[in-house]
Amino acid sequence: MESQAQVLTNQEVLSFEAFRDSVIADYRVALTSREVSLLGRREVLTGKAKFGIFGDGKEVAQVALAKFFQKGDFRSGYYRDQTFMFALGVANTEHYFSQLYADVHNDPYSGGKNMNAHFATPFVNEKGEWNDLVNRYNISADIAPTAGQMVRGLGMAFASTRFRSSKYKEQLAHLSDNGNEVCFCTIGDASTSEGHFWETVNAAGVIQAPLAIIVFDDGYGISVPTKLQTTKGSISEALRGFEKKEGTNGVKIFTVKGWDYASLCETFEEGIAFTRATHIPVVFHVQELTQPQGHSTSGSHERYKPAERLEWERDWDCNKKMREWLIANELTTEEALQNLESEIKKEVREAKEIAWEKYISPIKEKIKEGVAIAVKGLDGEVLKQTNQLLQELVSIKEPLKRNIFRSLNTLIEQMPAHPNAQAIKNFLSVYHKEQQPFYSKHLYNQTQKSTLNVSVVDPEFNEESKIINGYEVLNHYFDKLIETNPLVYAFGEDLGNIGDVNQGFAGLQAKHGVDRIFDTGIREQSIMGQAHGMAMRGLRPIAEIQYLDYLLYGLQTLSDDVATIHYRSNGMQSSPVIIRTRGHRLEGIFHSGSPMGMIINALRGMYVCVPRNMVQAVGMYNTLLKGNDPALLIECLNGYRLKETMPNNITEFTVALGKPEIIREGADITIVSYGSTLRIIQDAADRLSTMGIDCEIIDVQTLLPFDINDMIVASLKKTNRIVFVDEDVPGGASAYMYQQVIELQGGYRWLDVAARTISAKNHRPAYASDGDYFSKPNTEDIIQVVSEMLAE
Ligand SMILES: Cc1ncc(C[n+]2csc(CCOP(=O)(O)OP(=O)(O)O)c2C)c(N)n1
Ligand SMILES: [Mg+2]
């Protein structure tokens, strides 16, 4: 759709008419957006939609801002940005209402999955490949957790710096125009209290990326006023120490009143052009905004805003101020404005009605269809009873799909001998099968770029294959990878200069440059966001969390944003980040955790790889880089100095995800595990074999996905005994593996004795080797449990 906002370049000599027309066009968008907010709220309060959050009070600032958003730019914003979206023409009122109604067919931003005013545009096509992002407005899919968008915005802005310095510009021409793209990152005043905001501003000040942060300050975060949120009651004041000075890095700060159209245009024009050219980040503190209808449909602001504040908000409403300014400057007349206002009211109402009809008609049709099936061929008492039971369904004014399932199922429950029972069941089953995918699809990539489609290439070895330390395998691999794949960037704490704490990248920054391999500050949340934003723009970052224990700092971004990006954008956006970390076994409470249950439960939407050694890890990196899904890969901390044979085809061989490997064959019991614990199990198996017990050991290799071909149950059929072992707490990932095999794979049918889990104790591991022995599963624990199972 063509933009309604036009960038006025300096060279253009604008006639008065052209200027006036563009101002009136902006005012039209502001009015339209206000009308959408007013009607939207009413739709929720009358029960046609579930919840609503609107952009009223921010309209004028956003039409001004949209003028400077160019094709190729990115937005990482929040739920108040509807006017900005309307001004760009990438959202329209009908679609807005479709999303408000959660219409899976007609919400173009999330396919009915996200709340209203959570926008997105397609970054990838139906084949899963990146679109030409240079010639379109790029709106990254919104999330509701406040300030979560900051770290993603940092990453998208940072990507511009890499594109600008890349040696492979021609190859990347569809992704960037020499790094000229600015990332617009909007946020509410109160959300600047979050750590994400400060981490992002600090990181942007250090790395110098074209990030434009726009703080929309309406004085409140729901009911809590600015003075309880922000030091000195002003975010621009609080940020002064970050300000760039002559000879320093930092950010440039602007303040502007949110009702002053002319100043807003001037300020945004200057600031956006500045960051685009220099890559120095900018912060706009847009002050004196209002919330005409309060925060959301969940409450009313009369409850907490003083009467004087409410009166001030009415007087300083941005649309009202712009209207006054238009008249004062003789850009239009009262009469023309009144005509415009009623025209817009009509337009918005019509668009809303179209959206509602599109949403509700198919549901009403289904009700008709279901009722027709239920009453077909009936008469007399049965017909009467059926009609009575379906009365409620047909009289619902705004029916939901779930009403159909409830009513028709109730009918069958109450009249089990109903002549049409089977036909009703068939109808419901078909309808359910048709509808479920709308709510569940695109959790992972379903195109040919799915990581599960990557073909298997076996590792090649010959007499000349080197036997070297695990970390050296990684080091050789990363060296070749950076050389051969221009999209790959590696970064994290201590990863650049010293080449990571276990030397996987040792010497590689010196060889390949600080552009490709670099250090970051200690800021896990924004390292995750930095990688995520880069990956969304088509790069292939490998970002480090130094130790698994510190993944918690980045987990919010991974769980809320990375893991949901493909799902919530309904398959229109992908973020194939690789998060690299190491863990499971070192020492003490904060250096040896293995919180795998937490991780796999938080990260549905990502893949989780747990390789037992560095060669397997390399095979998994190769697989991940060929697909477009995000993943976490946990290397074994105690494996870097163990000897391994390095495959000759180090950058080609792959390890398929979801395919366990039998690493020791045996007949008496199946022991299922992953990662470092396998070494303890192998030790136990050796000792058990001297006792005449023959163990089969299975490495699951990846927890997400888990054993997609039911290999483990095949082993259980042979041994009839199974135990799941890991270093997580009881009920953690061992319970997950148990559920997968015993319940989902139907393993319970093949058990001679009850299946067991062996895990760590209920607490974090105590310090030093004996702390480890008494906290985590050890060889003796395994020998004892397995012997007991064999004796039963
Ligand atoms: C992490 C998180 N905490 C709390 C909330 C609930 N919440 C939603 S909006 C909001 C207030 C945000 O205020 P502000 O940033 O000023 O934006 P405004 O809504 O005023 O534009 C809160 C507390 C949330 N969505 N996410
Ligand atoms: Mg606010």
JSON list of N, CA, C and O in Angstrom, two decimals, residues 547-550 582-595 637 727-728 760 764-768 771-772 775-776:
[
{"chain": "A", "resi": 547, "resn": "TYR", "atom": "N", "xyz": [28.08, -18.69, 30.56]},
{"chain": "A", "resi": 547, "resn": "TYR", "atom": "CA", "xyz": [27.80, -19.97, 31.24]},
{"chain": "A", "resi": 547, "resn": "TYR", "atom": "C", "xyz": [26.29, -20.15, 31.30]},
{"chain": "A", "resi": 547, "resn": "TYR", "atom": "O", "xyz": [25.55, -19.19, 31.49]},
{"chain": "A", "resi": 548, "resn": "LEU", "atom": "N", "xyz": [25.89, -21.40, 31.20]},
{"chain": "A", "resi": 548, "resn": "LEU", "atom": "CA", "xyz": [24.47, -21.74, 31.18]},
{"chain": "A", "resi": 548, "resn": "LEU", "atom": "C", "xyz": [23.70, -21.07, 32.33]},
{"chain": "A", "resi": 548, "resn": "LEU", "atom": "O", "xyz": [22.56, -20.63, 32.17]},
{"chain": "A", "resi": 549, "resn": "ASP", "atom": "N", "xyz": [24.37, -20.99, 33.50]},
{"chain": "A", "resi": 549, "resn": "ASP", "atom": "CA", "xyz": [23.69, -20.40, 34.66]},
{"chain": "A", "resi": 549, "resn": "ASP", "atom": "C", "xyz": [23.21, -18.97, 34.39]},
{"chain": "A", "resi": 549, "resn": "ASP", "atom": "O", "xyz": [22.26, -18.51, 35.00]},
{"chain": "A", "resi": 550, "resn": "TYR", "atom": "N", "xyz": [23.86, -18.27, 33.46]},
{"chain": "A", "resi": 550, "resn": "TYR", "atom": "CA", "xyz": [23.51, -16.85, 33.23]},
{"chain": "A", "resi": 550, "resn": "TYR", "atom": "C", "xyz": [22.49, -16.67, 32.11]},
{"chain": "A", "resi": 550, "resn": "TYR", "atom": "O", "xyz": [22.13, -15.55, 31.76]},
{"chain": "A", "resi": 582, "resn": "ARG", "atom": "N", "xyz": [27.66, -22.86, 27.48]},
{"chain": "A", "resi": 582, "resn": "ARG", "atom": "CA", "xyz": [28.33, -24.07, 27.97]},
{"chain": "A", "resi": 582, "resn": "ARG", "atom": "C", "xyz": [27.90, -24.29, 29.40]},
{"chain": "A", "resi": 582, "resn": "ARG", "atom": "O", "xyz": [27.63, -23.34, 30.12]},
{"chain": "A", "resi": 583, "resn": "GLY", "atom": "N", "xyz": [27.82, -25.56, 29.78]},
{"chain": "A", "resi": 583, "resn": "GLY", "atom": "CA", "xyz": [27.36, -25.75, 31.16]},
{"chain": "A", "resi": 583, "resn": "GLY", "atom": "C", "xyz": [27.31, -27.17, 31.59]},
{"chain": "A", "resi": 583, "resn": "GLY", "atom": "O", "xyz": [28.02, -28.02, 31.08]},
{"chain": "A", "resi": 584, "resn": "HIS", "atom": "N", "xyz": [26.46, -27.39, 32.55]},
{"chain": "A", "resi": 584, "resn": "HIS", "atom": "CA", "xyz": [26.19, -28.65, 33.24]},
{"chain": "A", "resi": 584, "resn": "HIS", "atom": "C", "xyz": [27.17, -28.91, 34.38]},
{"chain": "A", "resi": 584, "resn": "HIS", "atom": "O", "xyz": [26.75, -29.16, 35.49]},
{"chain": "A", "resi": 585, "resn": "ARG", "atom": "N", "xyz": [28.47, -28.88, 34.08]},
{"chain": "A", "resi": 585, "resn": "ARG", "atom": "CA", "xyz": [29.37, -29.31, 35.15]},
{"chain": "A", "resi": 585, "resn": "ARG", "atom": "C", "xyz": [30.55, -28.39, 35.29]},
{"chain": "A", "resi": 585, "resn": "ARG", "atom": "O", "xyz": [31.37, -28.27, 34.41]},
{"chain": "A", "resi": 586, "resn": "LEU", "atom": "N", "xyz": [30.60, -27.66, 36.39]},
{"chain": "A", "resi": 586, "resn": "LEU", "atom": "CA", "xyz": [31.83, -26.97, 36.79]},
{"chain": "A", "resi": 586, "resn": "LEU", "atom": "C", "xyz": [31.82, -27.05, 38.30]},
{"chain": "A", "resi": 586, "resn": "LEU", "atom": "O", "xyz": [31.94, -28.14, 38.85]},
{"chain": "A", "resi": 587, "resn": "GLU", "atom": "N", "xyz": [31.58, -25.95, 38.98]},
{"chain": "A", "resi": 587, "resn": "GLU", "atom": "CA", "xyz": [31.58, -26.01, 40.43]},
{"chain": "A", "resi": 587, "resn": "GLU", "atom": "C", "xyz": [30.60, -25.03, 41.02]},
{"chain": "A", "resi": 587, "resn": "GLU", "atom": "O", "xyz": [30.52, -23.89, 40.58]},
{"chain": "A", "resi": 588, "resn": "GLY", "atom": "N", "xyz": [29.92, -25.46, 42.03]},
{"chain": "A", "resi": 588, "resn": "GLY", "atom": "CA", "xyz": [29.20, -24.53, 42.91]},
{"chain": "A", "resi": 588, "resn": "GLY", "atom": "C", "xyz": [27.87, -24.04, 42.40]},
{"chain": "A", "resi": 588, "resn": "GLY", "atom": "O", "xyz": [27.45, -24.30, 41.27]},
{"chain": "A", "resi": 589, "resn": "ILE", "atom": "N", "xyz": [27.22, -23.31, 43.27]},
{"chain": "A", "resi": 589, "resn": "ILE", "atom": "CA", "xyz": [25.82, -22.93, 43.10]},
{"chain": "A", "resi": 589, "resn": "ILE", "atom": "C", "xyz": [25.54, -22.16, 41.81]},
{"chain": "A", "resi": 589, "resn": "ILE", "atom": "O", "xyz": [24.50, -22.31, 41.20]},
{"chain": "A", "resi": 590, "resn": "PHE", "atom": "N", "xyz": [26.50, -21.34, 41.40]},
{"chain": "A", "resi": 590, "resn": "PHE", "atom": "CA", "xyz": [26.23, -20.49, 40.23]},
{"chain": "A", "resi": 590, "resn": "PHE", "atom": "C", "xyz": [27.08, -20.83, 39.00]},
{"chain": "A", "resi": 590, "resn": "PHE", "atom": "O", "xyz": [27.16, -20.05, 38.06]},
{"chain": "A", "resi": 591, "resn": "HIS", "atom": "N", "xyz": [27.76, -21.97, 39.04]},
{"chain": "A", "resi": 591, "resn": "HIS", "atom": "CA", "xyz": [28.57, -22.36, 37.89]},
{"chain": "A", "resi": 591, "resn": "HIS", "atom": "C", "xyz": [28.36, -23.80, 37.47]},
{"chain": "A", "resi": 591, "resn": "HIS", "atom": "O", "xyz": [29.20, -24.37, 36.80]},
{"chain": "A", "resi": 592, "resn": "SER", "atom": "N", "xyz": [27.29, -24.42, 37.89]},
{"chain": "A", "resi": 592, "resn": "SER", "atom": "CA", "xyz": [27.13, -25.80, 37.47]},
{"chain": "A", "resi": 592, "resn": "SER", "atom": "C", "xyz": [25.67, -26.21, 37.34]},
{"chain": "A", "resi": 592, "resn": "SER", "atom": "O", "xyz": [25.37, -27.39, 37.34]},
{"chain": "A", "resi": 593, "resn": "GLY", "atom": "N", "xyz": [24.82, -25.23, 37.24]},
{"chain": "A", "resi": 593, "resn": "GLY", "atom": "CA", "xyz": [23.40, -25.55, 37.12]},
{"chain": "A", "resi": 593, "resn": "GLY", "atom": "C", "xyz": [23.10, -26.22, 35.79]},
{"chain": "A", "resi": 593, "resn": "GLY", "atom": "O", "xyz": [23.87, -26.13, 34.83]},
{"chain": "A", "resi": 594, "resn": "SER", "atom": "N", "xyz": [22.00, -26.92, 35.75]},
{"chain": "A", "resi": 594, "resn": "SER", "atom": "CA", "xyz": [21.55, -27.55, 34.51]},
{"chain": "A", "resi": 594, "resn": "SER", "atom": "C", "xyz": [20.03, -27.44, 34.47]},
{"chain": "A", "resi": 594, "resn": "SER", "atom": "O", "xyz": [19.32, -28.44, 34.49]},
{"chain": "A", "resi": 595, "resn": "PRO", "atom": "N", "xyz": [19.53, -26.19, 34.44]},
{"chain": "A", "resi": 595, "resn": "PRO", "atom": "CA", "xyz": [18.07, -25.99, 34.58]},
{"chain": "A", "resi": 595, "resn": "PRO", "atom": "C", "xyz": [17.32, -26.28, 33.29]},
{"chain": "A", "resi": 595, "resn": "PRO", "atom": "O", "xyz": [16.64, -25.43, 32.72]},
{"chain": "A", "resi": 637, "resn": "LEU", "atom": "N", "xyz": [30.75, -28.30, 29.44]},
{"chain": "A", "resi": 637, "resn": "LEU", "atom": "CA", "xyz": [31.88, -27.59, 30.02]},
{"chain": "A", "resi": 637, "resn": "LEU", "atom": "C", "xyz": [33.10, -28.48, 30.24]},
{"chain": "A", "resi": 637, "resn": "LEU", "atom": "O", "xyz": [34.23, -28.03, 30.11]},
{"chain": "A", "resi": 727, "resn": "GLU", "atom": "N", "xyz": [20.98, -33.94, 34.99]},
{"chain": "A", "resi": 727, "resn": "GLU", "atom": "CA", "xyz": [21.49, -33.19, 36.14]},
{"chain": "A", "resi": 727, "resn": "GLU", "atom": "C", "xyz": [20.55, -32.09, 36.58]},
{"chain": "A", "resi": 727, "resn": "GLU", "atom": "O", "xyz": [20.91, -31.22, 37.36]},
{"chain": "A", "resi": 728, "resn": "ASP", "atom": "N", "xyz": [19.35, -32.08, 36.01]},
{"chain": "A", "resi": 728, "resn": "ASP", "atom": "CA", "xyz": [18.35, -31.08, 36.38]},
{"chain": "A", "resi": 728, "resn": "ASP", "atom": "C", "xyz": [17.73, -31.52, 37.72]},
{"chain": "A", "resi": 728, "resn": "ASP", "atom": "O", "xyz": [17.97, -32.62, 38.21]},
{"chain": "A", "resi": 760, "resn": "ALA", "atom": "N", "xyz": [19.41, -34.60, 39.72]},
{"chain": "A", "resi": 760, "resn": "ALA", "atom": "CA", "xyz": [20.15, -33.97, 40.81]},
{"chain": "A", "resi": 760, "resn": "ALA", "atom": "C", "xyz": [19.22, -33.85, 42.02]},
{"chain": "A", "resi": 760, "resn": "ALA", "atom": "O", "xyz": [18.04, -34.19, 41.96]},
{"chain": "A", "resi": 764, "resn": "ARG", "atom": "N", "xyz": [20.45, -26.31, 44.36]},
{"chain": "A", "resi": 764, "resn": "ARG", "atom": "CA", "xyz": [21.60, -26.02, 43.48]},
{"chain": "A", "resi": 764, "resn": "ARG", "atom": "C", "xyz": [22.79, -26.85, 43.95]},
{"chain": "A", "resi": 764, "resn": "ARG", "atom": "O", "xyz": [22.89, -27.17, 45.13]},
{"chain": "A", "resi": 765, "resn": "PRO", "atom": "N", "xyz": [23.73, -27.17, 43.07]},
{"chain": "A", "resi": 765, "resn": "PRO", "atom": "CA", "xyz": [24.88, -27.99, 43.47]},
{"chain": "A", "resi": 765, "resn": "PRO", "atom": "C", "xyz": [25.81, -27.25, 44.44]},
{"chain": "A", "resi": 765, "resn": "PRO", "atom": "O", "xyz": [26.13, -26.08, 44.23]},
{"chain": "A", "resi": 766, "resn": "ALA", "atom": "N", "xyz": [26.19, -27.98, 45.48]},
{"chain": "A", "resi": 766, "resn": "ALA", "atom": "CA", "xyz": [27.16, -27.39, 46.43]},
{"chain": "A", "resi": 766, "resn": "ALA", "atom": "C", "xyz": [28.54, -27.34, 45.79]},
{"chain": "A", "resi": 766, "resn": "ALA", "atom": "O", "xyz": [28.81, -28.02, 44.80]},
{"chain": "A", "resi": 767, "resn": "TYR", "atom": "N", "xyz": [29.41, -26.56, 46.40]},
{"chain": "A", "resi": 767, "resn": "TYR", "atom": "CA", "xyz": [30.72, -26.26, 45.81]},
{"chain": "A", "resi": 767, "resn": "TYR", "atom": "C", "xyz": [31.69, -27.45, 45.87]},
{"chain": "A", "resi": 767, "resn": "TYR", "atom": "O", "xyz": [31.63, -28.26, 46.78]},
{"chain": "A", "resi": 768, "resn": "ALA", "atom": "N", "xyz": [32.60, -27.47, 44.93]},
{"chain": "A", "resi": 768, "resn": "ALA", "atom": "CA", "xyz": [33.73, -28.39, 44.85]},
{"chain": "A", "resi": 768, "resn": "ALA", "atom": "C", "xyz": [33.29, -29.82, 44.51]},
{"chain": "A", "resi": 768, "resn": "ALA", "atom": "O", "xyz": [32.11, -30.11, 44.40]},
{"chain": "A", "resi": 771, "resn": "GLY", "atom": "N", "xyz": [30.86, -31.55, 46.68]},
{"chain": "A", "resi": 771, "resn": "GLY", "atom": "CA", "xyz": [29.55, -30.88, 46.55]},
{"chain": "A", "resi": 771, "resn": "GLY", "atom": "C", "xyz": [28.83, -31.41, 45.32]},
{"chain": "A", "resi": 771, "resn": "GLY", "atom": "O", "xyz": [27.64, -31.73, 45.36]},
{"chain": "A", "resi": 772, "resn": "ASP", "atom": "N", "xyz": [29.59, -31.57, 44.25]},
{"chain": "A", "resi": 772, "resn": "ASP", "atom": "CA", "xyz": [29.06, -32.11, 43.01]},
{"chain": "A", "resi": 772, "resn": "ASP", "atom": "C", "xyz": [28.59, -33.55, 43.21]},
{"chain": "A", "resi": 772, "resn": "ASP", "atom": "O", "xyz": [27.48, -33.93, 42.82]},
{"chain": "A", "resi": 775, "resn": "SER", "atom": "N", "xyz": [25.42, -33.65, 45.17]},
{"chain": "A", "resi": 775, "resn": "SER", "atom": "CA", "xyz": [24.29, -32.87, 44.66]},
{"chain": "A", "resi": 775, "resn": "SER", "atom": "C", "xyz": [23.76, -33.40, 43.34]},
{"chain": "A", "resi": 775, "resn": "SER", "atom": "O", "xyz": [22.57, -33.29, 43.05]},
{"chain": "A", "resi": 776, "resn": "LYS", "atom": "N", "xyz": [24.66, -33.95, 42.52]},
{"chain": "A", "resi": 776, "resn": "LYS", "atom": "CA", "xyz": [24.27, -34.38, 41.19]},
{"chain": "A", "resi": 776, "resn": "LYS", "atom": "C", "xyz": [24.29, -35.90, 41.10]},
{"chain": "A", "resi": 776, "resn": "LYS", "atom": "O", "xyz": [24.92, -36.55, 41.92]}
]
